[in-house]
Short mmCIF file of C-alpha atoms and ligand atoms in Angstrom, two decimals:
data_model
loop_
_atom_site.label_atom_id
_atom_site.label_comp_id
_atom_site.label_asym_id
_atom_site.label_seq_id
_atom_site.Cartn_x
_atom_site.Cartn_y
_atom_site.Cartn_z
CA UNK A 679 -0.23 0.08 0.10
CA UNK A 680 1.70 3.35 -0.44
CA UNK A 681 1.87 6.04 2.09
CA UNK A 682 0.70 9.07 2.49
CA UNK A 683 3.24 11.19 3.02
CA UNK A 684 2.73 15.19 3.78
CA UNK A 685 4.98 17.50 2.81
CA UNK A 686 6.20 20.40 5.55
CA UNK A 687 7.94 23.95 4.10
CA UNK A 688 11.49 23.30 4.07
CA UNK A 689 12.19 26.45 6.53
CA UNK A 690 10.17 24.28 8.91
CA UNK A 691 12.05 21.37 7.87
CA UNK A 692 15.57 22.87 8.51
CA UNK A 693 14.13 24.23 12.28
CA UNK A 694 13.70 20.27 12.67
CA UNK A 695 16.84 19.69 11.91
CA UNK A 696 18.26 22.54 13.91
CA UNK A 697 17.15 21.56 17.25
CA UNK A 698 18.94 17.81 16.28
CA UNK A 699 21.67 20.08 15.40
CA UNK A 700 23.90 18.44 18.18
CA UNK A 701 27.35 19.93 20.65
CA UNK A 702 30.88 20.70 18.36
CA UNK A 703 33.73 19.17 19.76
CA UNK A 704 37.00 20.68 20.27
CA UNK A 705 40.44 18.98 20.13
CA UNK A 706 44.52 19.88 20.81
CA UNK A 707 46.27 19.80 17.26
CA UNK A 708 50.25 21.11 16.68
CA UNK A 709 50.25 24.52 14.57
CA UNK A 710 52.08 22.35 11.51
CA UNK A 711 48.02 20.64 10.90
CA UNK A 712 45.75 23.85 11.37
CA UNK A 713 45.81 24.64 8.08
CA UNK A 714 42.28 24.70 6.88
CA UNK A 715 40.84 23.69 10.22
CA UNK A 716 38.84 25.62 12.56
CA UNK A 717 39.76 26.98 15.43
CA UNK A 718 37.77 25.97 18.85
CA UNK A 719 39.25 28.48 20.98
CA UNK A 720 39.52 32.90 20.64
CA UNK A 721 42.61 33.08 18.86
CA UNK A 722 43.80 35.87 21.51
CA UNK A 723 47.10 38.29 21.66
CA UNK A 724 48.82 37.25 24.51
CA UNK A 725 50.97 40.55 23.52
CA UNK A 726 51.77 43.72 22.04
CA UNK A 727 52.74 43.27 18.33
CA UNK A 728 55.58 44.46 18.18
CA UNK A 729 56.82 43.49 20.92
CA UNK A 730 58.36 46.73 21.63
CA UNK A 731 59.54 50.12 19.71
CA UNK A 732 61.38 48.79 16.64
CA UNK A 733 63.01 50.64 13.16
CA UNK A 734 61.00 49.60 9.54
CA UNK A 735 63.86 50.12 7.87
CA UNK A 736 67.67 49.80 7.75
CA UNK A 737 68.96 53.51 8.46
CA UNK A 738 69.57 55.03 11.70
CA UNK A 739 68.61 55.50 15.10
CA UNK A 740 68.88 59.15 16.40
CA UNK A 741 67.56 62.01 18.94
CA UNK A 742 65.36 64.42 16.44
CA UNK A 743 66.22 67.06 18.69
CA UNK A 744 69.94 66.47 16.87
CA UNK A 745 68.46 67.38 13.91
CA UNK A 746 66.94 70.64 14.58
CA UNK A 747 67.72 73.75 12.22
CA UNK A 748 69.65 71.24 9.97
CA UNK A 749 69.28 71.77 6.58
CA UNK A 750 71.24 71.29 2.57
CA UNK A 751 73.25 74.21 3.75
CA UNK A 752 73.87 73.26 7.58
CA UNK A 753 73.73 70.15 7.91
CA UNK A 754 74.22 67.96 11.49
CA UNK A 755 76.96 66.07 11.93
CA UNK A 756 75.90 62.68 14.48
CA UNK A 757 78.89 60.01 15.39
CA UNK A 758 77.52 56.54 14.92
CA UNK A 759 78.61 54.38 18.44
CA UNK A 760 77.19 51.25 17.48
CA UNK A 761 74.88 49.48 15.08
CA UNK A 762 72.70 46.26 16.11
CA UNK A 763 70.48 44.46 13.75
CA UNK A 764 67.37 42.60 13.95
CA UNK A 765 67.16 40.31 17.08
CA UNK A 766 69.58 42.47 18.85
CA UNK A 767 68.97 45.38 21.43
CA UNK A 768 72.05 48.03 21.30
CA UNK A 769 74.21 48.95 24.31
CA UNK A 770 74.64 51.88 24.49
CA UNK A 771 72.36 55.35 24.79
CA UNK A 772 73.51 57.56 22.20
CA UNK A 773 74.10 61.47 23.81
CA UNK A 774 74.26 64.97 21.74
CA UNK A 775 74.79 64.23 18.65
CA UNK A 776 75.69 61.11 18.82
CA UNK A 777 72.98 57.79 16.60
CA UNK A 778 73.11 53.85 16.34
CA UNK A 779 73.27 52.07 12.98
CA UNK A 780 70.14 49.75 13.53
CA UNK A 781 68.80 47.40 10.49
CA UNK A 782 64.63 46.89 9.99
CA UNK A 783 63.39 45.10 12.93
CA UNK A 784 65.55 46.18 15.32
CA UNK A 785 64.44 47.41 18.80
CA UNK A 786 64.46 51.11 18.71
CA UNK A 787 67.52 51.99 21.38
CA UNK A 788 66.94 53.66 24.15
CA UNK A 789 67.24 57.33 23.96
CA UNK A 790 66.60 57.61 20.63
CA UNK A 791 63.08 58.84 19.09
CA UNK A 792 63.39 58.86 15.37
CA UNK A 793 64.92 56.80 12.21
CA UNK A 794 66.30 58.15 9.52
CA UNK A 795 66.90 56.08 6.08
CA UNK A 796 69.69 54.72 4.47
CA UNK A 797 69.08 56.72 1.72
CA UNK A 798 68.81 59.80 3.61
CA UNK A 799 72.31 60.37 5.31
CA UNK A 800 75.45 60.71 3.81
CA UNK A 801 78.53 58.19 5.38
CA UNK A 802 81.94 59.17 6.03
CA UNK A 803 84.75 57.96 7.81
CA UNK A 804 86.96 60.16 10.26
CA UNK A 805 90.25 58.93 11.98
CA UNK A 806 87.98 54.90 11.77
CA UNK A 807 84.86 56.14 13.71
CA UNK A 808 81.85 56.36 11.43
CA UNK A 809 79.89 59.41 10.89
CA UNK A 810 76.80 60.42 9.45
CA UNK A 811 75.86 63.71 7.69
CA UNK A 812 71.99 64.57 8.26
CA UNK A 813 70.80 67.65 5.53
CA UNK A 814 66.67 67.93 7.10
CA UNK A 815 65.18 68.20 10.38
CA UNK A 816 63.32 65.44 11.57
CA UNK A 817 60.54 65.38 14.34
CA UNK A 818 60.63 62.49 16.85
CA UNK A 819 58.03 59.56 16.15
CA UNK A 820 59.50 59.36 12.69
CA UNK A 821 60.19 56.18 10.97
CA UNK A 822 58.80 54.27 13.97
CA UNK A 823 57.25 50.79 14.29
CA UNK A 824 55.52 51.39 17.64
CA UNK A 825 55.11 48.42 20.29
CA UNK A 826 51.60 47.34 20.03
CA UNK A 827 50.19 49.25 16.88
CA UNK A 828 49.57 46.34 14.56
CA UNK A 829 47.16 44.40 17.74
CA UNK A 830 47.19 45.29 21.59
CA UNK A 831 47.71 42.22 24.24
CA UNK A 832 43.92 40.61 24.75
CA UNK A 833 42.52 41.59 21.55
CA UNK A 834 40.57 38.60 20.17
CA UNK A 835 41.59 38.58 16.62
CA UNK A 836 40.32 35.10 15.14
CA UNK A 837 37.22 33.76 16.66
CA UNK A 838 36.37 30.17 17.92
CA UNK A 839 34.51 28.90 14.73
CA UNK A 840 36.95 30.60 11.90
CA UNK A 841 38.38 28.84 9.67
CA UNK A 842 42.22 28.66 9.58
CA UNK A 843 43.39 30.54 6.61
CA UNK A 844 46.94 31.26 6.02
CA UNK A 845 46.60 35.25 8.34
CA UNK A 846 45.04 32.99 10.94
CA UNK A 847 48.50 30.64 10.56
CA UNK A 848 50.68 33.67 11.25
CA UNK A 849 48.75 34.67 13.86
CA UNK A 850 48.79 31.52 15.96
CA UNK A 851 52.86 31.53 15.58
CA UNK A 852 52.97 35.27 16.78
CA UNK A 853 51.32 34.55 19.47
CA UNK A 854 53.00 30.97 20.40
CA UNK A 855 49.92 28.59 19.76
CA UNK A 856 52.47 25.80 18.99
CA UNK A 857 49.15 23.58 20.39
CA UNK A 858 45.72 25.22 19.54
CA UNK A 859 42.33 23.52 20.22
CA UNK A 860 40.53 23.13 16.84
CA UNK A 861 36.78 21.68 16.40
CA UNK A 862 36.42 18.30 15.58
CA UNK A 863 35.03 17.73 11.81
CA UNK A 864 32.09 15.35 12.40
CA UNK A 865 32.72 12.45 11.39
CA UNK A 866 30.12 11.50 8.48
CA UNK A 867 29.43 7.81 6.56
CA UNK A 868 28.12 7.28 3.09
CA UNK A 869 26.20 4.54 1.52
CA UNK A 870 25.00 4.76 -1.44
CA UNK A 871 21.69 2.47 -2.22
CA UNK A 872 20.67 0.83 -5.50
CA UNK A 873 20.89 -2.39 -7.13
CA UNK A 874 22.01 -0.50 -10.40
CA UNK A 875 24.75 0.76 -9.00
CA UNK A 876 28.37 0.48 -9.98
CA UNK A 877 31.62 2.54 -8.88
CA UNK A 878 33.93 4.51 -10.84
CA UNK A 879 36.38 1.66 -12.03
CA UNK A 880 34.02 -0.41 -12.51
CA UNK A 881 33.36 -1.06 -17.22
CA UNK A 882 29.48 0.25 -17.91
CA UNK A 883 26.54 -2.69 -17.93
CA UNK A 884 23.01 -2.49 -19.59
CA UNK A 885 21.09 -1.55 -17.17
CA UNK A 886 23.26 0.10 -14.40
CA UNK A 887 24.59 3.50 -14.01
CA UNK A 888 27.71 4.49 -12.38
CA UNK A 889 27.63 5.91 -8.08
CA UNK A 890 28.11 9.24 -8.46
CA UNK A 891 26.13 10.32 -5.30
CA UNK A 892 28.30 9.44 -3.16
CA UNK A 893 31.13 10.96 -5.03
CA UNK A 894 29.90 14.46 -5.35
CA UNK A 895 28.94 13.39 -1.03
CA UNK A 896 32.13 12.40 -0.22
CA UNK A 897 33.63 16.07 -1.12
CA UNK A 898 30.48 18.51 -0.20
CA UNK A 899 31.30 17.00 2.94
CA UNK A 900 34.98 18.09 2.99
CA UNK A 901 33.60 21.45 1.86
CA UNK A 902 31.19 21.66 4.36
CA UNK A 903 34.34 20.54 7.04
CA UNK A 904 33.12 17.12 7.48
CA UNK A 905 35.49 14.31 7.99
CA UNK A 906 33.99 11.97 5.05
CA UNK A 907 33.58 8.05 4.81
CA UNK A 908 32.69 5.76 1.69
CA UNK A 909 30.57 2.77 3.22
CA UNK A 910 30.28 1.38 0.32
CA UNK A 911 26.97 0.49 -2.06
CA UNK A 912 23.91 -1.19 -0.61
CA UNK A 913 21.94 -3.72 -2.87
CA UNK A 914 17.52 -2.64 -2.77
CA UNK A 915 17.16 -5.87 -0.37
CA UNK A 916 15.72 -4.43 3.27
CA UNK A 917 17.58 -6.88 5.47
CA UNK A 918 21.02 -6.32 4.08
CA UNK A 919 20.33 -2.09 4.27
CA UNK A 920 18.98 -2.84 8.36
CA UNK A 921 22.09 -4.33 9.15
CA UNK A 922 24.46 -1.89 7.49
CA UNK A 923 23.07 1.02 8.68
CA UNK A 924 22.59 -0.30 11.91
CA UNK A 925 26.23 -1.01 12.33
CA UNK A 926 27.04 1.83 10.68
CA UNK A 927 24.95 4.62 13.01
CA UNK A 928 27.35 3.53 16.15
CA UNK A 929 30.51 5.21 14.44
CA UNK A 930 30.17 8.28 13.47
CA UNK A 931 27.65 11.64 13.60
CA UNK A 932 25.51 12.02 11.05
CA UNK A 933 24.65 9.22 8.25
CA UNK A 934 23.87 9.70 4.96
CA UNK A 935 22.44 7.52 1.97
CA UNK A 936 21.30 8.15 -1.34
CA UNK A 937 18.42 6.40 -2.71
CA UNK A 938 15.61 4.08 -1.85
CA UNK A 939 13.56 7.30 -0.47
CA UNK A 940 10.67 7.10 -2.52
CA UNK A 941 7.47 4.94 -2.23
CA UNK A 942 8.88 2.45 -5.19
CA UNK A 943 8.37 -1.30 -4.09
CA UNK A 944 12.65 -1.15 -3.84
CA UNK A 945 12.33 1.77 -1.52
CA UNK A 946 13.85 0.48 1.60
CA UNK A 947 14.95 3.31 3.68
CA UNK A 948 11.97 3.95 5.10
CA UNK A 949 11.66 0.70 6.63
CA UNK A 950 15.15 1.11 7.66
CA UNK A 951 14.82 3.61 9.92
CA UNK A 952 11.29 2.29 10.91
CA UNK A 953 12.90 -1.01 12.20
CA UNK A 954 16.25 1.07 13.92
CA UNK A 955 13.35 3.08 15.99
CA UNK A 956 14.92 5.80 15.07
CA UNK A 957 12.28 8.99 14.76
CA UNK A 958 11.38 10.30 11.22
CA UNK A 959 11.42 14.58 11.08
CA UNK A 960 10.41 14.78 7.73
CA UNK A 961 10.25 12.72 4.94
CA UNK A 962 8.64 15.03 2.52
CA UNK A 963 9.26 18.78 2.01
CA UNK A 964 7.84 21.14 -0.54
CA UNK A 965 10.39 21.31 -2.63
CA UNK A 966 12.09 20.61 -5.89
CA UNK A 967 13.65 19.31 -6.61
CA UNK A 968 14.34 16.52 -3.50
CA UNK A 969 10.86 16.43 -2.45
CA UNK A 970 11.28 12.74 -0.79
CA UNK A 971 13.96 13.97 1.21
CA UNK A 972 13.65 11.80 4.18
CA UNK A 973 15.35 12.96 8.03
CA UNK A 974 15.80 11.10 11.00
CA UNK A 975 17.25 10.33 14.67
CA UNK A 976 18.49 8.42 17.48
CA UNK A 977 20.26 9.29 20.15
CA UNK A 978 23.39 11.07 19.12
CA UNK A 979 22.73 9.93 15.41
CA UNK A 980 20.80 11.72 12.37
CA UNK A 981 20.18 9.70 9.22
CA UNK A 982 19.65 11.97 6.21
CA UNK A 983 17.82 9.90 3.46
CA UNK A 984 18.73 12.14 0.43
CA UNK A 985 16.24 11.96 -3.11
CA UNK A 986 18.95 9.00 -5.45
CA UNK A 987 18.39 11.93 -8.15
CA UNK A 988 22.14 13.52 -8.32
CA UNK A 989 20.86 16.88 -8.56
CA UNK A 990 17.71 15.93 -5.80
CA UNK A 991 20.42 14.79 -3.93
CA UNK A 992 23.22 17.36 -3.66
CA UNK A 993 20.36 20.13 -2.77
CA UNK A 994 18.97 17.88 0.19
CA UNK A 995 22.46 18.28 1.51
CA UNK A 996 23.01 21.62 1.04
CA UNK A 997 19.84 22.84 2.38
CA UNK A 998 19.46 19.80 5.70
CA UNK A 999 23.26 18.56 5.84
CA UNK A 1000 25.32 21.65 5.70
CA UNK A 1001 24.55 23.52 8.27
CA UNK A 1002 24.70 20.77 11.24
CA UNK A 1003 28.25 20.59 10.12
CA UNK A 1004 28.85 23.73 10.41
CA UNK A 1005 27.11 24.30 13.71
CA UNK A 1006 29.34 21.29 15.12
CA UNK A 1007 32.13 22.92 13.98
CA UNK A 1008 31.38 26.19 16.17
CA UNK A 1009 30.00 28.20 12.87
CA UNK A 1010 27.23 30.94 13.66
CA UNK A 1011 26.00 31.50 9.84
CA UNK A 1012 25.91 27.76 9.00
CA UNK A 1013 23.03 27.66 6.38
CA UNK A 1014 24.33 28.90 2.42
CA UNK A 1015 24.75 32.76 1.90
CA UNK A 1016 22.12 34.13 0.81
CA UNK A 1017 22.18 36.81 -1.78
CA UNK A 1018 19.95 38.70 -4.35
CA UNK A 1019 20.65 38.91 -8.40
CA UNK A 1020 19.11 39.26 -10.94
CA UNK A 1021 17.57 36.70 -14.00
CA UNK A 1022 19.27 36.70 -16.83
CA UNK A 1023 17.29 34.53 -18.66
CA UNK A 1024 13.61 34.05 -18.62
CA UNK A 1025 12.03 31.04 -15.90
CA UNK A 1026 8.54 30.43 -16.79
CA UNK A 1027 7.97 27.08 -15.22
CA UNK A 1028 5.29 26.95 -12.17
CA UNK A 1029 6.51 26.83 -8.55
CA UNK A 1030 3.80 24.37 -6.94
CA UNK A 1031 6.58 23.82 -4.07
CA UNK A 1032 9.98 25.89 -3.24
CA UNK A 1033 12.58 25.81 -6.20
CA UNK A 1034 16.57 25.61 -5.96
CA UNK A 1035 18.18 26.07 -9.32
CA UNK A 1036 20.87 24.85 -10.26
CA UNK A 1037 22.72 27.85 -11.26
CA UNK A 1038 25.37 29.97 -12.37
CA UNK A 1039 26.29 33.50 -11.24
CA UNK A 1040 27.91 36.32 -13.53
CA UNK A 1041 28.89 39.58 -12.45
CA UNK A 1042 27.99 43.10 -14.62
CA UNK A 1043 28.78 46.16 -13.93
CA UNK A 1044 28.53 45.62 -10.47
CA UNK A 1045 25.58 43.61 -10.22
CA UNK A 1046 24.84 40.15 -9.84
CA UNK A 1047 23.38 37.95 -12.70
CA UNK A 1048 22.04 34.49 -12.33
CA UNK A 1049 20.93 31.72 -14.73
CA UNK A 1050 19.70 28.12 -15.08
CA UNK A 1051 23.11 26.22 -15.40
CA UNK A 1052 21.23 23.87 -18.30
CA UNK A 1053 19.76 20.62 -17.59
CA UNK A 1054 17.22 21.67 -14.88
CA UNK A 1055 15.08 17.78 -13.89
CA UNK A 1056 16.02 15.89 -10.51
CA UNK A 1057 17.81 13.83 -12.00
CA UNK A 1058 20.33 15.72 -13.47
CA UNK A 1059 24.11 15.17 -12.68
CA UNK A 1060 25.35 17.35 -16.00
CA UNK A 1061 24.50 20.74 -14.47
CA UNK A 1062 26.10 20.36 -11.43
CA UNK A 1063 29.27 20.55 -11.84
CA UNK A 1064 29.08 24.35 -13.66
CA UNK A 1065 26.59 25.56 -10.49
CA UNK A 1066 28.29 28.06 -7.83
CA UNK A 1067 24.83 28.77 -6.23
CA UNK A 1068 20.77 27.89 -6.59
CA UNK A 1069 18.29 30.09 -7.64
CA UNK A 1070 15.67 30.03 -5.17
CA UNK A 1071 12.14 30.51 -6.00
CA UNK A 1072 9.40 30.79 -3.81
CA UNK A 1073 6.27 28.03 -3.91
CA UNK A 1074 3.09 28.81 -5.50
CA UNK A 1075 4.54 31.39 -8.03
CA UNK A 1076 5.61 31.01 -11.67
CA UNK A 1077 6.27 33.87 -14.53
CA UNK A 1078 9.89 34.66 -12.97
CA UNK A 1079 11.15 37.13 -16.46
CA UNK A 1080 14.62 38.35 -16.85
CA UNK A 1081 15.19 41.06 -14.68
CA UNK A 1082 13.49 39.90 -11.99
CA UNK A 1083 15.50 40.28 -8.53
CA UNK A 1084 15.66 36.73 -6.98
CA UNK A 1085 17.15 35.29 -4.33
CA UNK A 1086 20.43 33.13 -4.55
CA UNK A 1087 22.59 30.45 -1.92
CA UNK A 1088 25.78 30.66 -2.73
CA UNK A 1089 27.53 27.30 -3.14
CA UNK A 1090 30.86 28.78 -2.11
CA UNK A 1091 31.15 31.07 0.67
CA UNK A 1092 33.39 31.41 3.85
CA UNK A 1093 30.29 33.63 5.06
CA UNK A 1094 27.39 31.72 5.17
CA UNK A 1095 23.87 32.97 6.40
CA UNK A 1096 21.76 32.74 9.58
CA UNK A 1097 18.51 31.20 9.04
CA UNK A 1098 16.71 34.00 7.54
CA UNK A 1099 15.75 33.03 4.54
CA UNK A 1100 12.64 32.27 5.07
P1 LIG B 2044 16.23 6.42 -6.09
O1 LIG B 2044 16.03 7.19 -4.92
O2 LIG B 2044 17.11 5.01 -5.25
O3 LIG B 2044 14.51 5.95 -6.14
O4 LIG B 2044 16.59 6.39 -7.10
C1 LIG B 2044 16.39 8.01 -7.70
C2 LIG B 2044 16.94 7.23 -9.28
O5 LIG B 2044 18.14 7.95 -9.25
C3 LIG B 2044 17.03 6.14 -9.88
O6 LIG B 2044 17.47 6.74 -11.11
C4 LIG B 2044 18.89 5.81 -9.56
O7 LIG B 2044 19.41 5.02 -10.80
C5 LIG B 2044 19.02 7.31 -9.70
N1 LIG B 2044 20.49 6.92 -8.66
C6 LIG B 2044 20.11 6.11 -7.05
N2 LIG B 2044 21.45 6.21 -6.42
C7 LIG B 2044 22.37 6.91 -7.57
C8 LIG B 2044 23.76 6.65 -7.02
N3 LIG B 2044 24.80 6.25 -6.04
N4 LIG B 2044 24.28 7.54 -8.06
C9 LIG B 2044 24.13 8.24 -9.87
N5 LIG B 2044 22.70 7.49 -9.00
C10 LIG B 2044 21.81 7.29 -9.00
MG1 LIG B 2045 16.96 3.40 -5.79
#
């Protein structure tokens, strides 16, 4: 008997999932393993940067007052009493008309309040004693890099939940974070179901297709910051699917299956969830593609039954799995970033349900325009590769025209959205 399913709005489905979003975990890692990870603690300036006043140039540290009145006709001669490179500290304190030769990054010697660049002086030697001639006056503070001018001790410079980019790496090193707390990427198991499926290394056979979804999901999980594990293919056989899913549920934070969630004779996933005693959060969503997307949970694990149709599978992941992974990575904006763009072609199809069209953005005269990426069916795989966003058209509408302003969800953006795209 065909089971009757009741579609719920996309927003409601996401809200139900987000109630179960769970807690992120942290682990201690070495700085050399930090690139691309997510901070599990705020990165705080542990001291001022720079930690001391220093010279930003190769030149001479001087007492500005000694140059007052200096000009090309009345140059001032200063005695060079010491030379210091970066990493050294001057041992002498210059007195009247004395200077210290200083290299970029070296600490400003006591008693000095300005630096004259090497190119601006004439150097000479008298009886083995170096001197410089300065032909203009300098104000106190000229050419100094001040303690704390870059960052003040105690400032939070990168927040828990931020991705560690090369700049964050530099800060970790600056403040001596040899080890740091990083978010643990949620472990996501991926099963493909379907007796028709072959792997990329298999030759095509009559009636069979290659399993593209599991590999696509693997990459989607990685892009979202999770740790994907391919668990292989399951045949359309209830007992086999049940056993495999039950066993895997012990080892993962999230478990995704693709295929087998429709109402066909071999769509066993709804029965698998029932047998597992998992609570079904929804099994029909008012969206195209992917209306059969199902989510269930038991204890701490979330089960996703994504459609087998590639475009529907892709969409279900981005809407329902990504924000959970991102939340467990401490993101405060876990959803796809939403912007607005202008349709660059007519879209005449009616939208009984909210429609997510795989699309491509382009930038013209500072405005974002968006166009559907081609073959637009839930079974489409070719248009996915050419997409960098979804056009989101509300349910109950039709007849969008070229030039209309529409909502656009970005697949890749370092900044996500909070939940505000109703
Ligand atoms: P299902 O959701 O199992 O009814 O499958 C819907 C459609 O998606 C069918 O045409 C399947 O052959 C296809 N399909 C299912 N799983 C995959 C997969 N892993 N990769 C590519 N296509 C798939
Ligand atoms: Mg199937």
